[in-house]
Short mmCIF file of C-alpha atoms in Angstrom, two decimals:
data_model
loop_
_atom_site.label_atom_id
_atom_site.label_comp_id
_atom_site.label_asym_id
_atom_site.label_seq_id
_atom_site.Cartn_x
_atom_site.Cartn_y
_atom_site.Cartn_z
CA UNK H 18 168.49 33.59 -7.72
CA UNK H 19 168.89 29.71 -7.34
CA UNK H 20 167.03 26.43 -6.14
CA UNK H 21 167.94 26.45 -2.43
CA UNK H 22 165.59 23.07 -1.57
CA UNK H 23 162.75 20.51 -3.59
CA UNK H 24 160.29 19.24 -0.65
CA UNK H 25 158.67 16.12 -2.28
CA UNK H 26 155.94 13.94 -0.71
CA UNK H 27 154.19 11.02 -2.23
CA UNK H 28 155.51 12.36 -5.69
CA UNK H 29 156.02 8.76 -7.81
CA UNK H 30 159.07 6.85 -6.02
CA UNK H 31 158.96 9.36 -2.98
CA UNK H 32 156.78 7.92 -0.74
CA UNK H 33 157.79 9.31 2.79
CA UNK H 34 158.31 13.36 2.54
CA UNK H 35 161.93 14.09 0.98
CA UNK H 36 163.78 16.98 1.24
CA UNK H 37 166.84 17.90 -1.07
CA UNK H 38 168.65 21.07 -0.44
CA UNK H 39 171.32 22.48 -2.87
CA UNK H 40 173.72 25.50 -2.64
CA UNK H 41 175.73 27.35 -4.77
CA UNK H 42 177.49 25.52 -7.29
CA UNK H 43 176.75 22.04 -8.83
CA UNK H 44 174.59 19.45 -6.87
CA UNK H 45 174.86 15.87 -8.74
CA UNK H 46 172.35 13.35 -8.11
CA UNK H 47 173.34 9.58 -8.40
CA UNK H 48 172.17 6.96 -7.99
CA UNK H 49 171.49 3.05 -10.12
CA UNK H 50 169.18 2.79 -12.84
CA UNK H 51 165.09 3.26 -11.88
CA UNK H 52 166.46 4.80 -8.46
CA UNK H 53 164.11 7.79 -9.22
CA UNK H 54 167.14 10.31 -10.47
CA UNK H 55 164.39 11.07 -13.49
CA UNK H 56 161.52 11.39 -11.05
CA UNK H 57 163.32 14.50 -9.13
CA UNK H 58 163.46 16.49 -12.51
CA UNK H 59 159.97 15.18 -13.23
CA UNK H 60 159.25 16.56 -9.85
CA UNK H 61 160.57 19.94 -11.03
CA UNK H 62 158.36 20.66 -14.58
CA UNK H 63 155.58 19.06 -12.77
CA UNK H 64 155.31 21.96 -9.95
CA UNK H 65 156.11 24.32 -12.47
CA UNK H 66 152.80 23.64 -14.08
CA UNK H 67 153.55 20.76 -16.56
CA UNK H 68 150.13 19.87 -17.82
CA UNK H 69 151.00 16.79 -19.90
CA UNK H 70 151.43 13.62 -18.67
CA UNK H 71 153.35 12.27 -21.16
CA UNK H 72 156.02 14.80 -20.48
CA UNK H 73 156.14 13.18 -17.22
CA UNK H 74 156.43 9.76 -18.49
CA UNK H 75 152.47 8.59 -17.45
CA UNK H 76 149.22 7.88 -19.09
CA UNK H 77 147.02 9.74 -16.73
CA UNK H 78 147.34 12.46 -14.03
CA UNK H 79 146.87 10.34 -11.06
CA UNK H 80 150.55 7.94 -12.31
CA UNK H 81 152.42 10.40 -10.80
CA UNK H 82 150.81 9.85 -7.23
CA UNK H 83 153.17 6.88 -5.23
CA UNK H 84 151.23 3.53 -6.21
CA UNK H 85 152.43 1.56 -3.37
CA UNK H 86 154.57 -1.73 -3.50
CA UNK H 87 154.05 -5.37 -1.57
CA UNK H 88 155.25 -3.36 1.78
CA UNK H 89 153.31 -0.43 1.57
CA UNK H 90 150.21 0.94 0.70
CA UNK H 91 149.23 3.52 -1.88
CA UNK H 92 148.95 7.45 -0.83
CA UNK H 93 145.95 9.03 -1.81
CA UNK H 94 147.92 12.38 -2.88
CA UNK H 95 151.25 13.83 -4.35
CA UNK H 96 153.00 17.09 -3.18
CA UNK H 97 155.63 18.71 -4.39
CA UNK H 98 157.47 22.25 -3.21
CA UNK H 99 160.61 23.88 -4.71
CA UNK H 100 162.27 27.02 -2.36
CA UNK H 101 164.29 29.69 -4.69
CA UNK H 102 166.23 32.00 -3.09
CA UNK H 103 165.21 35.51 -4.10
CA UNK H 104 167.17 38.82 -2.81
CA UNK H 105 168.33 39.83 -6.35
CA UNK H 106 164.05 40.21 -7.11
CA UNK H 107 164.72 38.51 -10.32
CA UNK H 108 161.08 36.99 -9.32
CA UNK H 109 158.63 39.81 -9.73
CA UNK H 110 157.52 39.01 -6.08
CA UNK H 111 158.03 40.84 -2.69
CA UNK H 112 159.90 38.06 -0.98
CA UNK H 113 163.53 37.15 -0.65
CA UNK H 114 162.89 33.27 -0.54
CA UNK H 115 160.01 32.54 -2.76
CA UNK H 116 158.44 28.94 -2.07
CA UNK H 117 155.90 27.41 -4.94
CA UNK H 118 153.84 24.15 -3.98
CA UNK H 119 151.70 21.60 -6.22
CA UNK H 120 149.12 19.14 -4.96
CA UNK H 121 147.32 16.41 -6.49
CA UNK H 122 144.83 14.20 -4.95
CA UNK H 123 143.59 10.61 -6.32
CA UNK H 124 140.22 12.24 -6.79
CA UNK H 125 141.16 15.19 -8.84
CA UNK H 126 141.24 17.95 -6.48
CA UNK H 127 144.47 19.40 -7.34
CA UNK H 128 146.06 23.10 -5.96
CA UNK H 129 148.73 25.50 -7.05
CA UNK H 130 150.56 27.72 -4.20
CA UNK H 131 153.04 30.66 -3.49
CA UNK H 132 154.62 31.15 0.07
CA UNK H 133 151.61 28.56 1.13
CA UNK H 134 148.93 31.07 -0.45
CA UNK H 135 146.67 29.29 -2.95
CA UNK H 136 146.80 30.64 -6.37
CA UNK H 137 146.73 29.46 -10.08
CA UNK H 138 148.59 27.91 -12.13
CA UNK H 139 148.26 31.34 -14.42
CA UNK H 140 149.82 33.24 -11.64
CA UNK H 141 153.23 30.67 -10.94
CA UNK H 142 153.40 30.21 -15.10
CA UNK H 143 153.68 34.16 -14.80
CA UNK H 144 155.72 34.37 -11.91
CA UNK H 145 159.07 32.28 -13.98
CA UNK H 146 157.86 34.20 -17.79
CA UNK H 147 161.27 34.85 -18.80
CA UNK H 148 163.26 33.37 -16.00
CA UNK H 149 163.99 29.90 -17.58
CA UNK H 150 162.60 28.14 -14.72
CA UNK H 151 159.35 27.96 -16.31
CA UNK H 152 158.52 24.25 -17.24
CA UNK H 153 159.63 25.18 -20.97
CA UNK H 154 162.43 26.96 -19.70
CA UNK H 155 166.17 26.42 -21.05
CA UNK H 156 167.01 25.80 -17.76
CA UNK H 157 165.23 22.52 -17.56
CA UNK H 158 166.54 19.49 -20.30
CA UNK H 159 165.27 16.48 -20.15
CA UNK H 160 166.41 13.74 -21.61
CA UNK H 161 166.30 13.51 -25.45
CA UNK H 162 165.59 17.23 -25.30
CA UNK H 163 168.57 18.59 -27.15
CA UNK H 164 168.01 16.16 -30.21
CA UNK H 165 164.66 17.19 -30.10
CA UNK H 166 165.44 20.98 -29.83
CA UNK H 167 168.30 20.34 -33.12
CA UNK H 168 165.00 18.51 -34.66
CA UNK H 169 162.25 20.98 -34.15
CA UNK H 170 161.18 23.52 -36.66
CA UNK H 171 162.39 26.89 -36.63
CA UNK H 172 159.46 28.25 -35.05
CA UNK H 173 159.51 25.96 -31.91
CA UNK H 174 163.72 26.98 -31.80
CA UNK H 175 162.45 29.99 -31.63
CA UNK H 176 159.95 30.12 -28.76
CA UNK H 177 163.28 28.72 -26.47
CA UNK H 178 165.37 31.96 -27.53
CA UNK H 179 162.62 34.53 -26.89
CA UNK H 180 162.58 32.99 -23.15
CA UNK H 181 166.65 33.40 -22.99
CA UNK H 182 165.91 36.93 -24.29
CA UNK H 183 163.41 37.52 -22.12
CA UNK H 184 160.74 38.71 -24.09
CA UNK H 185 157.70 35.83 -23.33
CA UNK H 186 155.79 37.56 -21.00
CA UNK H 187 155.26 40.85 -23.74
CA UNK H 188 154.53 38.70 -26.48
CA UNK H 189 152.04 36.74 -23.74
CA UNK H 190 150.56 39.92 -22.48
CA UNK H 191 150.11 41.09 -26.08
CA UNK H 192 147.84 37.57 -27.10
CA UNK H 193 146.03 38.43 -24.11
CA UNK H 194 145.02 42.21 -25.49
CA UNK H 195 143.84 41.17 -28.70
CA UNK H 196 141.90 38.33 -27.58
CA UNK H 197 140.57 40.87 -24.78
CA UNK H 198 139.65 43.29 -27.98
CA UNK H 199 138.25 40.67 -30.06
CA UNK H 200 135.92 40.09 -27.41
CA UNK H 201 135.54 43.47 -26.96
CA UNK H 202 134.69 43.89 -30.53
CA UNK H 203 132.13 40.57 -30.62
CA UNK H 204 130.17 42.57 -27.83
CA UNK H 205 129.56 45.89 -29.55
CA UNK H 206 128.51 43.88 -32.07
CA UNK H 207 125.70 42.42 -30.32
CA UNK H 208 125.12 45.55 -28.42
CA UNK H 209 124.27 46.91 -32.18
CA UNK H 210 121.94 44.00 -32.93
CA UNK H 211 120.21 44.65 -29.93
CA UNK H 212 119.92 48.53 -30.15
CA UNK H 213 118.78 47.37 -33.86
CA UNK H 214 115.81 45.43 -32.58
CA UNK H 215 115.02 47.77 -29.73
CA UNK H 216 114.81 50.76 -32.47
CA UNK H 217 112.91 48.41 -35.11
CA UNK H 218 109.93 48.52 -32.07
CA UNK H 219 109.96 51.76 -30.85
CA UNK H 220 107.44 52.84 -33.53
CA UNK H 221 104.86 50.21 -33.07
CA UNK H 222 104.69 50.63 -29.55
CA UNK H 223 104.14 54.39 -29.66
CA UNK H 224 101.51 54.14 -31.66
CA UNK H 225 99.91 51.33 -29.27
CA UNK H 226 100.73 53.80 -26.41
CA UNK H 227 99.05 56.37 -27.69
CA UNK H 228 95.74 54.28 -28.77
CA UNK H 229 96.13 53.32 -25.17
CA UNK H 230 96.03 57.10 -24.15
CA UNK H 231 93.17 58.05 -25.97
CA UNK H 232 91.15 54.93 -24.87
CA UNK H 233 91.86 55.73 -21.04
CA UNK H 234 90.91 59.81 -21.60
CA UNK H 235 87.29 58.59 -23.43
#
């Protein structure tokens, strides 16, 4: 499984629709300072479901649609796809070549898709558990993210080598249960206070019902 191609389209500094396609091996990008080398990694965590803009180098969702220059106008949405190539099914997914998409418009309508079928962001964030694609992957450093891995409390070191080891998406599914029985257990509970209440007027009305018996048989 690798990153055969990144399809971006008025993502920050890509205005007109760019495609960059890598093969085996190392791909280098290069390029002079505030080129937009930063804004194809960006590009990356962002279709991978990177919810925070500051991650991204913004101050609010819409900074990472292209804002136009003196020559051009602004677009009014951002797109991004990334194409993996799939035949080993390390993606838990039925296709060889698996394609996810992200799209943002100025006002707020934003959409998640696999193989151009909409989904959520739940379903992609699932799709990479325990790949290291996902946007918190090891796969992905930014920059300043190794001193900030050597600086972060055990617990957060942690969370990076239960994604090497592959074990997110049990501990993930396992949240999920207990919240599910939590819930579960917060409804009996007010299935109980109901049944309470219902019982607690059973007696009066019988004995209204049968007063109203014995005024309909006089």
């Amino acid at each position: 499984m690798y990153l055969k191609k990144i399809e971006l389209q008025g993502f920050k500094s890509f205005a007109d629709k760019t495609e960059i396609e890598l093969r085996d091996g190392i791909t280098t990008v290069v390029g002079p300072n505030g080129s937009g080398k930063s804004n194809v990694s960006d590009a990356i965590r962002w279709v991978l479901g990177e919810q925070s803009i500051k991650a991204l180098r913004g101050t609010k969702a819409e900074d990472v649609i292209f804002v136009g220059t003196q020559s051009r106008k602004s677009l009014g949405f951002a797109e991004v796809s990334l194409t993996i190539e799939n035949t080993n099914g390390k993606l838990p997914i039925e296709f060889a070549e698996v394609t996810v998409t992200r799209r943002l418009y100025r006002s707020g309508e934003t959409g998640y898709f696999i193989n151009k079928t909409p989904c959520r962001l739940k379903d992609i964030s699932e799709l990479f558990m325990d790949t290291g694609i996902g946007k918190d992957g090891y796969s992905i450093i930014g920059q300043g993210k190794i001193d900030e891995i050597l600086s972060n409390k055990s617990e957060d070191r942690r969370n990076i080598f239960e994604e090497a080891a592959g074990i997110v998406k049990y501990r993930t599914r396992k949240l999920e249960s207990e919240k599910k029985l939590e819930q579960t257990k917060l409804n009996l509970l007010r299935i109980n206070d109901i049944l309470t209440e219902i019982e607690a007027n059973i007696e009066p009305l019988q004995i209204q019902s049968d007063k109203a018996k014995k005024f309909l048989r006089a």
